[in-house]
Amino acid sequence: MLDVAVIEDPAAAEVSLDPIRRRILAALAEPGSAAALAARLGLARQKVNYHLKELERHGLVELAEERRKGNVTERVYRATAASYVISPAVLAAVSPDPARAPDQLSARWLLALGSRLVQEVGTLLTGAARAQRRVASFGIDAEVRFASAADRTAFADGLAEAVAGLVARYHDESAPGGRSHRVVVGLHQIPAAPATPVAPDTDSAPDDTPDDTPDDAPAAGPGQENAR
């Protein structure tokens, strides 16, 4: 079983998005038969069998073993991966293109870079899995809390300068046998967790506290265009 499988086929993506099939895929992190899955998920065995065949046909589950029980052969399946990612290549005609409107301060451009990252790394993973090899890659994930917008801007400027310096130092266009690598660096606000609804206190008077927020204050939220 792979840690992550990238779905690049539109038909397989459609199959994986079916609610019942998603439940079956999650359940098959551990091998199981149609009968066991039916009991665990509260579904008819015939329905589970139908969905298993569709998942197997698109390479999302595979036969783990066959067990003889009297005159009956029980087929035990497992998911082909612990988790799945649908590649933007599935929507190639409408997927975002980073070359269309490069803008370091655009959240939409950052999203386009992320989309290309998933597509390219997904292609590498698929090829490496077939060749039974590893993909040479490197990633950093960090969280930073800025005291002010000015600090955020200074950080972004310093980061851009550092990356540009490293690229200039190590990039060799004419190196024989050299391999091109993609470097993507992003900075974005972490979306706030959904607030837990609070039941209204019916014994209290209505809240008539004046709103001190200026009329021209920008609306808060993760959808700000300025990525810095």
mmCIF file with all atom_site columns, C-alpha atoms in Angstrom:
data_model
loop_
_atom_site.group_PDB
_atom_site.id
_atom_site.type_symbol
_atom_site.label_atom_id
_atom_site.label_alt_id
_atom_site.label_comp_id
_atom_site.label_asym_id
_atom_site.label_entity_id
_atom_site.label_seq_id
_atom_site.pdbx_PDB_ins_code
_atom_site.Cartn_x
_atom_site.Cartn_y
_atom_site.Cartn_z
_atom_site.occupancy
_atom_site.B_iso_or_equiv
_atom_site.pdbx_formal_charge
_atom_site.auth_seq_id
_atom_site.auth_comp_id
_atom_site.auth_asym_id
_atom_site.auth_atom_id
_atom_site.pdbx_PDB_model_num
ATOM 1   C CA . MET A 1 1   ? 0.000   0.000   0.000   1.00 0.00 ? 1   MET A CA 1
ATOM 2   C CA . LEU A 1 2   ? 1.269   3.467   -0.909  1.00 0.00 ? 2   LEU A CA 1
ATOM 3   C CA . ASP A 1 3   ? 1.275   6.302   1.606   1.00 0.00 ? 3   ASP A CA 1
ATOM 4   C CA . VAL A 1 4   ? -0.265  8.663   -0.955  1.00 0.00 ? 4   VAL A CA 1
ATOM 5   C CA . ALA A 1 5   ? -1.671  7.950   -4.410  1.00 0.00 ? 5   ALA A CA 1
ATOM 6   C CA . VAL A 1 6   ? -2.339  10.726  -6.905  1.00 0.00 ? 6   VAL A CA 1
ATOM 7   C CA . ILE A 1 7   ? -5.485  10.359  -8.986  1.00 0.00 ? 7   ILE A CA 1
ATOM 8   C CA . GLU A 1 8   ? -4.854  11.701  -12.495 1.00 0.00 ? 8   GLU A CA 1
ATOM 9   C CA . ASP A 1 9   ? -7.678  9.973   -14.373 1.00 0.00 ? 9   ASP A CA 1
ATOM 10  C CA . PRO A 1 10  ? -11.004 11.917  -14.471 1.00 0.00 ? 10  PRO A CA 1
ATOM 11  C CA . ALA A 1 11  ? -13.048 8.709   -14.304 1.00 0.00 ? 11  ALA A CA 1
ATOM 12  C CA . ALA A 1 12  ? -11.140 7.513   -11.229 1.00 0.00 ? 12  ALA A CA 1
ATOM 13  C CA . ALA A 1 13  ? -11.597 10.927  -9.621  1.00 0.00 ? 13  ALA A CA 1
ATOM 14  C CA . GLU A 1 14  ? -15.342 10.736  -10.199 1.00 0.00 ? 14  GLU A CA 1
ATOM 15  C CA . VAL A 1 15  ? -15.461 7.248   -8.677  1.00 0.00 ? 15  VAL A CA 1
ATOM 16  C CA . SER A 1 16  ? -13.500 8.359   -5.604  1.00 0.00 ? 16  SER A CA 1
ATOM 17  C CA . LEU A 1 17  ? -15.840 11.279  -4.899  1.00 0.00 ? 17  LEU A CA 1
ATOM 18  C CA . ASP A 1 18  ? -18.920 9.095   -4.476  1.00 0.00 ? 18  ASP A CA 1
ATOM 19  C CA . PRO A 1 19  ? -19.882 9.268   -0.745  1.00 0.00 ? 19  PRO A CA 1
ATOM 20  C CA . ILE A 1 20  ? -20.333 5.495   -0.323  1.00 0.00 ? 20  ILE A CA 1
ATOM 21  C CA . ARG A 1 21  ? -17.088 4.721   -2.140  1.00 0.00 ? 21  ARG A CA 1
ATOM 22  C CA . ARG A 1 22  ? -15.225 7.220   0.031   1.00 0.00 ? 22  ARG A CA 1
ATOM 23  C CA . ARG A 1 23  ? -16.466 5.350   3.105   1.00 0.00 ? 23  ARG A CA 1
ATOM 24  C CA . ILE A 1 24  ? -15.382 2.039   1.597   1.00 0.00 ? 24  ILE A CA 1
ATOM 25  C CA . LEU A 1 25  ? -11.921 3.411   0.756   1.00 0.00 ? 25  LEU A CA 1
ATOM 26  C CA . ALA A 1 26  ? -11.494 4.701   4.302   1.00 0.00 ? 26  ALA A CA 1
ATOM 27  C CA . ALA A 1 27  ? -12.607 1.354   5.742   1.00 0.00 ? 27  ALA A CA 1
ATOM 28  C CA . LEU A 1 28  ? -10.165 -0.530  3.518   1.00 0.00 ? 28  LEU A CA 1
ATOM 29  C CA . ALA A 1 29  ? -7.149  1.010   5.204   1.00 0.00 ? 29  ALA A CA 1
ATOM 30  C CA . GLU A 1 30  ? -7.335  -2.452  6.770   1.00 0.00 ? 30  GLU A CA 1
ATOM 31  C CA . PRO A 1 31  ? -8.114  -5.377  4.411   1.00 0.00 ? 31  PRO A CA 1
ATOM 32  C CA . GLY A 1 32  ? -11.698 -6.561  4.445   1.00 0.00 ? 32  GLY A CA 1
ATOM 33  C CA . SER A 1 33  ? -14.234 -8.611  2.514   1.00 0.00 ? 33  SER A CA 1
ATOM 34  C CA . ALA A 1 34  ? -17.527 -7.392  1.092   1.00 0.00 ? 34  ALA A CA 1
ATOM 35  C CA . ALA A 1 35  ? -19.392 -9.135  3.911   1.00 0.00 ? 35  ALA A CA 1
ATOM 36  C CA . ALA A 1 36  ? -17.219 -7.508  6.592   1.00 0.00 ? 36  ALA A CA 1
ATOM 37  C CA . LEU A 1 37  ? -17.543 -4.081  4.969   1.00 0.00 ? 37  LEU A CA 1
ATOM 38  C CA . ALA A 1 38  ? -21.318 -4.447  4.654   1.00 0.00 ? 38  ALA A CA 1
ATOM 39  C CA . ALA A 1 39  ? -21.624 -5.209  8.363   1.00 0.00 ? 39  ALA A CA 1
ATOM 40  C CA . ARG A 1 40  ? -19.255 -2.398  9.361   1.00 0.00 ? 40  ARG A CA 1
ATOM 41  C CA . LEU A 1 41  ? -20.857 0.258   7.144   1.00 0.00 ? 41  LEU A CA 1
ATOM 42  C CA . GLY A 1 42  ? -24.469 -0.846  7.481   1.00 0.00 ? 42  GLY A CA 1
ATOM 43  C CA . LEU A 1 43  ? -24.899 -1.485  3.747   1.00 0.00 ? 43  LEU A CA 1
ATOM 44  C CA . ALA A 1 44  ? -26.268 -4.367  1.704   1.00 0.00 ? 44  ALA A CA 1
ATOM 45  C CA . ARG A 1 45  ? -23.555 -6.809  0.641   1.00 0.00 ? 45  ARG A CA 1
ATOM 46  C CA . GLN A 1 46  ? -24.657 -6.601  -3.012  1.00 0.00 ? 46  GLN A CA 1
ATOM 47  C CA . LYS A 1 47  ? -24.233 -2.824  -2.957  1.00 0.00 ? 47  LYS A CA 1
ATOM 48  C CA . VAL A 1 48  ? -20.764 -3.128  -1.405  1.00 0.00 ? 48  VAL A CA 1
ATOM 49  C CA . ASN A 1 49  ? -19.774 -5.694  -4.037  1.00 0.00 ? 49  ASN A CA 1
ATOM 50  C CA . TYR A 1 50  ? -20.877 -3.338  -6.818  1.00 0.00 ? 50  TYR A CA 1
ATOM 51  C CA . HIS A 1 51  ? -18.860 -0.420  -5.445  1.00 0.00 ? 51  HIS A CA 1
ATOM 52  C CA . LEU A 1 52  ? -15.808 -2.617  -4.813  1.00 0.00 ? 52  LEU A CA 1
ATOM 53  C CA . LYS A 1 53  ? -15.784 -3.679  -8.459  1.00 0.00 ? 53  LYS A CA 1
ATOM 54  C CA . GLU A 1 54  ? -15.883 -0.048  -9.580  1.00 0.00 ? 54  GLU A CA 1
ATOM 55  C CA . LEU A 1 55  ? -13.092 0.929   -7.196  1.00 0.00 ? 55  LEU A CA 1
ATOM 56  C CA . GLU A 1 56  ? -10.994 -2.028  -8.317  1.00 0.00 ? 56  GLU A CA 1
ATOM 57  C CA . ARG A 1 57  ? -11.594 -1.224  -11.990 1.00 0.00 ? 57  ARG A CA 1
ATOM 58  C CA . HIS A 1 58  ? -10.104 2.248   -11.464 1.00 0.00 ? 58  HIS A CA 1
ATOM 59  C CA . GLY A 1 59  ? -7.136  1.059   -9.393  1.00 0.00 ? 59  GLY A CA 1
ATOM 60  C CA . LEU A 1 60  ? -8.305  2.459   -6.059  1.00 0.00 ? 60  LEU A CA 1
ATOM 61  C CA . VAL A 1 61  ? -8.591  -0.924  -4.327  1.00 0.00 ? 61  VAL A CA 1
ATOM 62  C CA . GLU A 1 62  ? -6.872  -4.207  -5.006  1.00 0.00 ? 62  GLU A CA 1
ATOM 63  C CA . LEU A 1 63  ? -7.308  -7.864  -4.134  1.00 0.00 ? 63  LEU A CA 1
ATOM 64  C CA . ALA A 1 64  ? -5.290  -8.678  -1.018  1.00 0.00 ? 64  ALA A CA 1
ATOM 65  C CA . GLU A 1 65  ? -6.106  -12.381 -0.759  1.00 0.00 ? 65  GLU A CA 1
ATOM 66  C CA . GLU A 1 66  ? -8.714  -15.051 -1.362  1.00 0.00 ? 66  GLU A CA 1
ATOM 67  C CA . ARG A 1 67  ? -9.997  -17.253 1.457   1.00 0.00 ? 67  ARG A CA 1
ATOM 68  C CA . ARG A 1 68  ? -11.820 -20.547 1.041   1.00 0.00 ? 68  ARG A CA 1
ATOM 69  C CA . LYS A 1 69  ? -14.814 -20.986 3.338   1.00 0.00 ? 69  LYS A CA 1
ATOM 70  C CA . GLY A 1 70  ? -16.399 -24.293 2.484   1.00 0.00 ? 70  GLY A CA 1
ATOM 71  C CA . ASN A 1 71  ? -17.629 -24.062 -1.092  1.00 0.00 ? 71  ASN A CA 1
ATOM 72  C CA . VAL A 1 72  ? -17.317 -20.270 -1.116  1.00 0.00 ? 72  VAL A CA 1
ATOM 73  C CA . THR A 1 73  ? -14.259 -18.178 -1.966  1.00 0.00 ? 73  THR A CA 1
ATOM 74  C CA . GLU A 1 74  ? -14.117 -14.929 0.002   1.00 0.00 ? 74  GLU A CA 1
ATOM 75  C CA . ARG A 1 75  ? -12.271 -12.083 -1.709  1.00 0.00 ? 75  ARG A CA 1
ATOM 76  C CA . VAL A 1 76  ? -10.446 -9.726  0.644   1.00 0.00 ? 76  VAL A CA 1
ATOM 77  C CA . TYR A 1 77  ? -9.669  -6.223  -0.630  1.00 0.00 ? 77  TYR A CA 1
ATOM 78  C CA . ARG A 1 78  ? -7.502  -3.367  0.528   1.00 0.00 ? 78  ARG A CA 1
ATOM 79  C CA . ALA A 1 79  ? -7.083  0.238   -0.575  1.00 0.00 ? 79  ALA A CA 1
ATOM 80  C CA . THR A 1 80  ? -4.125  0.844   -2.861  1.00 0.00 ? 80  THR A CA 1
ATOM 81  C CA . ALA A 1 81  ? -3.074  3.834   -0.728  1.00 0.00 ? 81  ALA A CA 1
ATOM 82  C CA . ALA A 1 82  ? -3.548  5.205   2.767   1.00 0.00 ? 82  ALA A CA 1
ATOM 83  C CA . SER A 1 83  ? -4.673  8.521   1.289   1.00 0.00 ? 83  SER A CA 1
ATOM 84  C CA . TYR A 1 84  ? -5.473  9.992   -2.117  1.00 0.00 ? 84  TYR A CA 1
ATOM 85  C CA . VAL A 1 85  ? -4.957  13.350  -3.803  1.00 0.00 ? 85  VAL A CA 1
ATOM 86  C CA . ILE A 1 86  ? -6.824  14.371  -6.948  1.00 0.00 ? 86  ILE A CA 1
ATOM 87  C CA . SER A 1 87  ? -4.383  16.021  -9.333  1.00 0.00 ? 87  SER A CA 1
ATOM 88  C CA . PRO A 1 88  ? -5.334  19.330  -10.990 1.00 0.00 ? 88  PRO A CA 1
ATOM 89  C CA . ALA A 1 89  ? -4.557  17.451  -14.219 1.00 0.00 ? 89  ALA A CA 1
ATOM 90  C CA . VAL A 1 90  ? -8.057  15.989  -13.899 1.00 0.00 ? 90  VAL A CA 1
ATOM 91  C CA . LEU A 1 91  ? -9.337  19.474  -14.792 1.00 0.00 ? 91  LEU A CA 1
ATOM 92  C CA . ALA A 1 92  ? -6.467  20.317  -17.124 1.00 0.00 ? 92  ALA A CA 1
ATOM 93  C CA . ALA A 1 93  ? -8.531  22.595  -19.367 1.00 0.00 ? 93  ALA A CA 1
ATOM 94  C CA . VAL A 1 94  ? -9.592  24.827  -16.475 1.00 0.00 ? 94  VAL A CA 1
ATOM 95  C CA . SER A 1 95  ? -6.797  24.373  -13.926 1.00 0.00 ? 95  SER A CA 1
ATOM 96  C CA . PRO A 1 96  ? -4.957  27.575  -12.868 1.00 0.00 ? 96  PRO A CA 1
ATOM 97  C CA . ASP A 1 97  ? -1.820  28.463  -14.800 1.00 0.00 ? 97  ASP A CA 1
ATOM 98  C CA . PRO A 1 98  ? 0.926   30.277  -12.837 1.00 0.00 ? 98  PRO A CA 1
ATOM 99  C CA . ALA A 1 99  ? 2.306   31.699  -16.089 1.00 0.00 ? 99  ALA A CA 1
ATOM 100 C CA . ARG A 1 100 ? -0.955  33.485  -16.835 1.00 0.00 ? 100 ARG A CA 1
ATOM 101 C CA . ALA A 1 101 ? -0.617  36.370  -14.367 1.00 0.00 ? 101 ALA A CA 1
ATOM 102 C CA . PRO A 1 102 ? 2.496   36.168  -12.151 1.00 0.00 ? 102 PRO A CA 1
ATOM 103 C CA . ASP A 1 103 ? 2.075   38.369  -9.084  1.00 0.00 ? 103 ASP A CA 1
ATOM 104 C CA . GLN A 1 104 ? 3.919   37.741  -5.830  1.00 0.00 ? 104 GLN A CA 1
ATOM 105 C CA . LEU A 1 105 ? 1.225   39.576  -3.866  1.00 0.00 ? 105 LEU A CA 1
ATOM 106 C CA . SER A 1 106 ? -1.690  37.646  -5.342  1.00 0.00 ? 106 SER A CA 1
ATOM 107 C CA . ALA A 1 107 ? -3.338  34.882  -3.318  1.00 0.00 ? 107 ALA A CA 1
ATOM 108 C CA . ARG A 1 108 ? -4.746  33.522  -6.570  1.00 0.00 ? 108 ARG A CA 1
ATOM 109 C CA . TRP A 1 109 ? -1.245  33.218  -8.023  1.00 0.00 ? 109 TRP A CA 1
ATOM 110 C CA . LEU A 1 110 ? -0.097  31.425  -4.865  1.00 0.00 ? 110 LEU A CA 1
ATOM 111 C CA . LEU A 1 111 ? -2.987  29.001  -5.336  1.00 0.00 ? 111 LEU A CA 1
ATOM 112 C CA . ALA A 1 112 ? -1.941  28.466  -8.966  1.00 0.00 ? 112 ALA A CA 1
ATOM 113 C CA . LEU A 1 113 ? 1.595   27.653  -7.792  1.00 0.00 ? 113 LEU A CA 1
ATOM 114 C CA . GLY A 1 114 ? 0.180   25.142  -5.328  1.00 0.00 ? 114 GLY A CA 1
ATOM 115 C CA . SER A 1 115 ? -1.924  23.570  -8.050  1.00 0.00 ? 115 SER A CA 1
ATOM 116 C CA . ARG A 1 116 ? 1.113   23.146  -10.281 1.00 0.00 ? 116 ARG A CA 1
ATOM 117 C CA . LEU A 1 117 ? 3.053   21.710  -7.346  1.00 0.00 ? 117 LEU A CA 1
ATOM 118 C CA . VAL A 1 118 ? 0.420   19.021  -6.776  1.00 0.00 ? 118 VAL A CA 1
ATOM 119 C CA . GLN A 1 119 ? 0.314   18.193  -10.484 1.00 0.00 ? 119 GLN A CA 1
ATOM 120 C CA . GLU A 1 120 ? 4.083   17.954  -10.987 1.00 0.00 ? 120 GLU A CA 1
ATOM 121 C CA . VAL A 1 121 ? 4.860   16.088  -7.764  1.00 0.00 ? 121 VAL A CA 1
ATOM 122 C CA . GLY A 1 122 ? 1.892   13.822  -8.409  1.00 0.00 ? 122 GLY A CA 1
ATOM 123 C CA . THR A 1 123 ? 3.308   12.905  -11.813 1.00 0.00 ? 123 THR A CA 1
ATOM 124 C CA . LEU A 1 124 ? 6.689   12.169  -10.218 1.00 0.00 ? 124 LEU A CA 1
ATOM 125 C CA . LEU A 1 125 ? 5.094   10.011  -7.516  1.00 0.00 ? 125 LEU A CA 1
ATOM 126 C CA . THR A 1 126 ? 3.121   8.008   -10.054 1.00 0.00 ? 126 THR A CA 1
ATOM 127 C CA . GLY A 1 127 ? 6.224   7.325   -12.151 1.00 0.00 ? 127 GLY A CA 1
ATOM 128 C CA . ALA A 1 128 ? 8.356   6.542   -9.099  1.00 0.00 ? 128 ALA A CA 1
ATOM 129 C CA . ALA A 1 129 ? 5.764   4.077   -7.787  1.00 0.00 ? 129 ALA A CA 1
ATOM 130 C CA . ARG A 1 130 ? 5.824   2.183   -11.085 1.00 0.00 ? 130 ARG A CA 1
ATOM 131 C CA . ALA A 1 131 ? 9.627   2.115   -11.073 1.00 0.00 ? 131 ALA A CA 1
ATOM 132 C CA . GLN A 1 132 ? 9.723   1.351   -7.331  1.00 0.00 ? 132 GLN A CA 1
ATOM 133 C CA . ARG A 1 133 ? 11.947  4.329   -6.687  1.00 0.00 ? 133 ARG A CA 1
ATOM 134 C CA . ARG A 1 134 ? 11.825  7.346   -4.390  1.00 0.00 ? 134 ARG A CA 1
ATOM 135 C CA . VAL A 1 135 ? 11.265  10.930  -5.462  1.00 0.00 ? 135 VAL A CA 1
ATOM 136 C CA . ALA A 1 136 ? 14.045  13.342  -4.521  1.00 0.00 ? 136 ALA A CA 1
ATOM 137 C CA . SER A 1 137 ? 12.310  16.284  -2.902  1.00 0.00 ? 137 SER A CA 1
ATOM 138 C CA . PHE A 1 138 ? 12.539  18.662  0.034   1.00 0.00 ? 138 PHE A CA 1
ATOM 139 C CA . GLY A 1 139 ? 9.894   20.529  2.005   1.00 0.00 ? 139 GLY A CA 1
ATOM 140 C CA . ILE A 1 140 ? 9.698   22.998  4.859   1.00 0.00 ? 140 ILE A CA 1
ATOM 141 C CA . ASP A 1 141 ? 6.557   23.725  6.861   1.00 0.00 ? 141 ASP A CA 1
ATOM 142 C CA . ALA A 1 142 ? 6.746   26.497  9.457   1.00 0.00 ? 142 ALA A CA 1
ATOM 143 C CA . GLU A 1 143 ? 4.393   28.840  11.268  1.00 0.00 ? 143 GLU A CA 1
ATOM 144 C CA . VAL A 1 144 ? 5.272   32.442  12.110  1.00 0.00 ? 144 VAL A CA 1
ATOM 145 C CA . ARG A 1 145 ? 3.182   35.035  13.951  1.00 0.00 ? 145 ARG A CA 1
ATOM 146 C CA . PHE A 1 146 ? 3.903   38.640  12.976  1.00 0.00 ? 146 PHE A CA 1
ATOM 147 C CA . ALA A 1 147 ? 3.491   41.558  15.351  1.00 0.00 ? 147 ALA A CA 1
ATOM 148 C CA . SER A 1 148 ? 2.617   43.911  12.496  1.00 0.00 ? 148 SER A CA 1
ATOM 149 C CA . ALA A 1 149 ? 2.043   44.149  8.757   1.00 0.00 ? 149 ALA A CA 1
ATOM 150 C CA . ALA A 1 150 ? 5.414   45.898  8.488   1.00 0.00 ? 150 ALA A CA 1
ATOM 151 C CA . ASP A 1 151 ? 7.139   42.882  10.037  1.00 0.00 ? 151 ASP A CA 1
ATOM 152 C CA . ARG A 1 152 ? 5.323   40.596  7.609   1.00 0.00 ? 152 ARG A CA 1
ATOM 153 C CA . THR A 1 153 ? 6.510   42.674  4.661   1.00 0.00 ? 153 THR A CA 1
ATOM 154 C CA . ALA A 1 154 ? 10.092  42.721  5.941   1.00 0.00 ? 154 ALA A CA 1
ATOM 155 C CA . PHE A 1 155 ? 10.014  38.957  6.425   1.00 0.00 ? 155 PHE A CA 1
ATOM 156 C CA . ALA A 1 156 ? 8.720   38.390  2.885   1.00 0.00 ? 156 ALA A CA 1
ATOM 157 C CA . ASP A 1 157 ? 11.376  40.689  1.442   1.00 0.00 ? 157 ASP A CA 1
ATOM 158 C CA . GLY A 1 158 ? 14.144  38.899  3.359   1.00 0.00 ? 158 GLY A CA 1
ATOM 159 C CA . LEU A 1 159 ? 12.838  35.492  2.338   1.00 0.00 ? 159 LEU A CA 1
ATOM 160 C CA . ALA A 1 160 ? 12.663  36.489  -1.330  1.00 0.00 ? 160 ALA A CA 1
ATOM 161 C CA . GLU A 1 161 ? 16.210  37.868  -1.177  1.00 0.00 ? 161 GLU A CA 1
ATOM 162 C CA . ALA A 1 162 ? 17.547  34.701  0.485   1.00 0.00 ? 162 ALA A CA 1
ATOM 163 C CA . VAL A 1 163 ? 15.903  32.387  -2.053  1.00 0.00 ? 163 VAL A CA 1
ATOM 164 C CA . ALA A 1 164 ? 17.059  34.508  -4.993  1.00 0.00 ? 164 ALA A CA 1
ATOM 165 C CA . GLY A 1 165 ? 20.610  34.416  -3.640  1.00 0.00 ? 165 GLY A CA 1
ATOM 166 C CA . LEU A 1 166 ? 20.589  30.622  -3.273  1.00 0.00 ? 166 LEU A CA 1
ATOM 167 C CA . VAL A 1 167 ? 19.164  30.160  -6.769  1.00 0.00 ? 167 VAL A CA 1
ATOM 168 C CA . ALA A 1 168 ? 21.823  32.447  -8.255  1.00 0.00 ? 168 ALA A CA 1
ATOM 169 C CA . ARG A 1 169 ? 24.531  30.579  -6.335  1.00 0.00 ? 169 ARG A CA 1
ATOM 170 C CA . TYR A 1 170 ? 23.605  27.057  -7.369  1.00 0.00 ? 170 TYR A CA 1
ATOM 171 C CA . HIS A 1 171 ? 21.821  27.397  -10.723 1.00 0.00 ? 171 HIS A CA 1
ATOM 172 C CA . ASP A 1 172 ? 23.971  26.087  -13.582 1.00 0.00 ? 172 ASP A CA 1
ATOM 173 C CA . GLU A 1 173 ? 22.251  26.233  -16.947 1.00 0.00 ? 173 GLU A CA 1
ATOM 174 C CA . SER A 1 174 ? 25.060  24.424  -18.766 1.00 0.00 ? 174 SER A CA 1
ATOM 175 C CA . ALA A 1 175 ? 25.849  21.650  -16.283 1.00 0.00 ? 175 ALA A CA 1
ATOM 176 C CA . PRO A 1 176 ? 26.122  18.342  -18.190 1.00 0.00 ? 176 PRO A CA 1
ATOM 177 C CA . GLY A 1 177 ? 23.613  15.850  -16.836 1.00 0.00 ? 177 GLY A CA 1
ATOM 178 C CA . GLY A 1 178 ? 22.088  18.480  -14.545 1.00 0.00 ? 178 GLY A CA 1
ATOM 179 C CA . ARG A 1 179 ? 18.442  18.224  -13.505 1.00 0.00 ? 179 ARG A CA 1
ATOM 180 C CA . SER A 1 180 ? 16.078  21.147  -13.200 1.00 0.00 ? 180 SER A CA 1
ATOM 181 C CA . HIS A 1 181 ? 14.204  21.506  -9.924  1.00 0.00 ? 181 HIS A CA 1
ATOM 182 C CA . ARG A 1 182 ? 11.246  23.685  -8.959  1.00 0.00 ? 182 ARG A CA 1
ATOM 183 C CA . VAL A 1 183 ? 11.470  25.893  -5.858  1.00 0.00 ? 183 VAL A CA 1
ATOM 184 C CA . VAL A 1 184 ? 8.145   27.185  -4.536  1.00 0.00 ? 184 VAL A CA 1
ATOM 185 C CA . VAL A 1 185 ? 7.928   29.400  -1.457  1.00 0.00 ? 185 VAL A CA 1
ATOM 186 C CA . GLY A 1 186 ? 4.612   30.655  -0.163  1.00 0.00 ? 186 GLY A CA 1
ATOM 187 C CA . LEU A 1 187 ? 3.363   32.766  2.704   1.00 0.00 ? 187 LEU A CA 1
ATOM 188 C CA . HIS A 1 188 ? -0.300  32.927  3.622   1.00 0.00 ? 188 HIS A CA 1
ATOM 189 C CA . GLN A 1 189 ? -2.500  33.582  6.593   1.00 0.00 ? 189 GLN A CA 1
ATOM 190 C CA . ILE A 1 190 ? -3.772  30.505  8.425   1.00 0.00 ? 190 ILE A CA 1
ATOM 191 C CA . PRO A 1 191 ? -7.591  30.402  8.197   1.00 0.00 ? 191 PRO A CA 1
ATOM 192 C CA . ALA A 1 192 ? -9.288  30.743  11.549  1.00 0.00 ? 192 ALA A CA 1
ATOM 193 C CA . ALA A 1 193 ? -11.037 27.662  12.910  1.00 0.00 ? 193 ALA A CA 1
ATOM 194 C CA . PRO A 1 194 ? -14.845 27.830  12.680  1.00 0.00 ? 194 PRO A CA 1
ATOM 195 C CA . ALA A 1 195 ? -16.291 29.363  15.814  1.00 0.00 ? 195 ALA A CA 1
ATOM 196 C CA . THR A 1 196 ? -18.381 27.105  18.030  1.00 0.00 ? 196 THR A CA 1
ATOM 197 C CA . PRO A 1 197 ? -22.004 28.328  17.982  1.00 0.00 ? 197 PRO A CA 1
ATOM 198 C CA . VAL A 1 198 ? -23.115 29.725  21.325  1.00 0.00 ? 198 VAL A CA 1
ATOM 199 C CA . ALA A 1 199 ? -26.730 29.340  22.394  1.00 0.00 ? 199 ALA A CA 1
ATOM 200 C CA . PRO A 1 200 ? -28.374 32.718  23.029  1.00 0.00 ? 200 PRO A CA 1
ATOM 201 C CA . ASP A 1 201 ? -28.988 33.666  26.637  1.00 0.00 ? 201 ASP A CA 1
ATOM 202 C CA . THR A 1 202 ? -32.723 34.334  26.668  1.00 0.00 ? 202 THR A CA 1
ATOM 203 C CA . ASP A 1 203 ? -32.587 35.725  30.207  1.00 0.00 ? 203 ASP A CA 1
ATOM 204 C CA . SER A 1 204 ? -30.329 38.610  29.226  1.00 0.00 ? 204 SER A CA 1
ATOM 205 C CA . ALA A 1 205 ? -31.255 41.853  27.618  1.00 0.00 ? 205 ALA A CA 1
ATOM 206 C CA . PRO A 1 206 ? -30.398 42.270  23.913  1.00 0.00 ? 206 PRO A CA 1
ATOM 207 C CA . ASP A 1 207 ? -26.826 43.292  23.250  1.00 0.00 ? 207 ASP A CA 1
ATOM 208 C CA . ASP A 1 208 ? -27.004 46.996  22.465  1.00 0.00 ? 208 ASP A CA 1
ATOM 209 C CA . THR A 1 209 ? -23.288 47.628  22.833  1.00 0.00 ? 209 THR A CA 1
ATOM 210 C CA . PRO A 1 210 ? -22.257 50.007  20.045  1.00 0.00 ? 210 PRO A CA 1
ATOM 211 C CA . ASP A 1 211 ? -20.008 48.635  17.324  1.00 0.00 ? 211 ASP A CA 1
ATOM 212 C CA . ASP A 1 212 ? -16.663 50.454  17.456  1.00 0.00 ? 212 ASP A CA 1
ATOM 213 C CA . THR A 1 213 ? -15.525 49.117  14.059  1.00 0.00 ? 213 THR A CA 1
ATOM 214 C CA . PRO A 1 214 ? -15.039 51.995  11.581  1.00 0.00 ? 214 PRO A CA 1
ATOM 215 C CA . ASP A 1 215 ? -17.344 51.968  8.569   1.00 0.00 ? 215 ASP A CA 1
ATOM 216 C CA . ASP A 1 216 ? -14.366 51.853  6.207   1.00 0.00 ? 216 ASP A CA 1
ATOM 217 C CA . ALA A 1 217 ? -12.528 49.015  8.013   1.00 0.00 ? 217 ALA A CA 1
ATOM 218 C CA . PRO A 1 218 ? -11.603 46.094  5.703   1.00 0.00 ? 218 PRO A CA 1
ATOM 219 C CA . ALA A 1 219 ? -13.505 42.874  6.217   1.00 0.00 ? 219 ALA A CA 1
ATOM 220 C CA . ALA A 1 220 ? -11.467 40.209  7.964   1.00 0.00 ? 220 ALA A CA 1
ATOM 221 C CA . GLY A 1 221 ? -11.035 36.787  6.442   1.00 0.00 ? 221 GLY A CA 1
ATOM 222 C CA . PRO A 1 222 ? -8.635  34.457  4.683   1.00 0.00 ? 222 PRO A CA 1
ATOM 223 C CA . GLY A 1 223 ? -9.641  35.577  1.199   1.00 0.00 ? 223 GLY A CA 1
ATOM 224 C CA . GLN A 1 224 ? -7.450  38.651  1.146   1.00 0.00 ? 224 GLN A CA 1
ATOM 225 C CA . GLU A 1 225 ? -5.725  39.215  -2.173  1.00 0.00 ? 225 GLU A CA 1
ATOM 226 C CA . ASN A 1 226 ? -2.534  40.506  -0.544  1.00 0.00 ? 226 ASN A CA 1
ATOM 227 C CA . ALA A 1 227 ? -0.555  37.374  0.310   1.00 0.00 ? 227 ALA A CA 1
ATOM 228 C CA . ARG A 1 228 ? 1.865   39.321  2.445   1.00 0.00 ? 228 ARG A CA 1
#
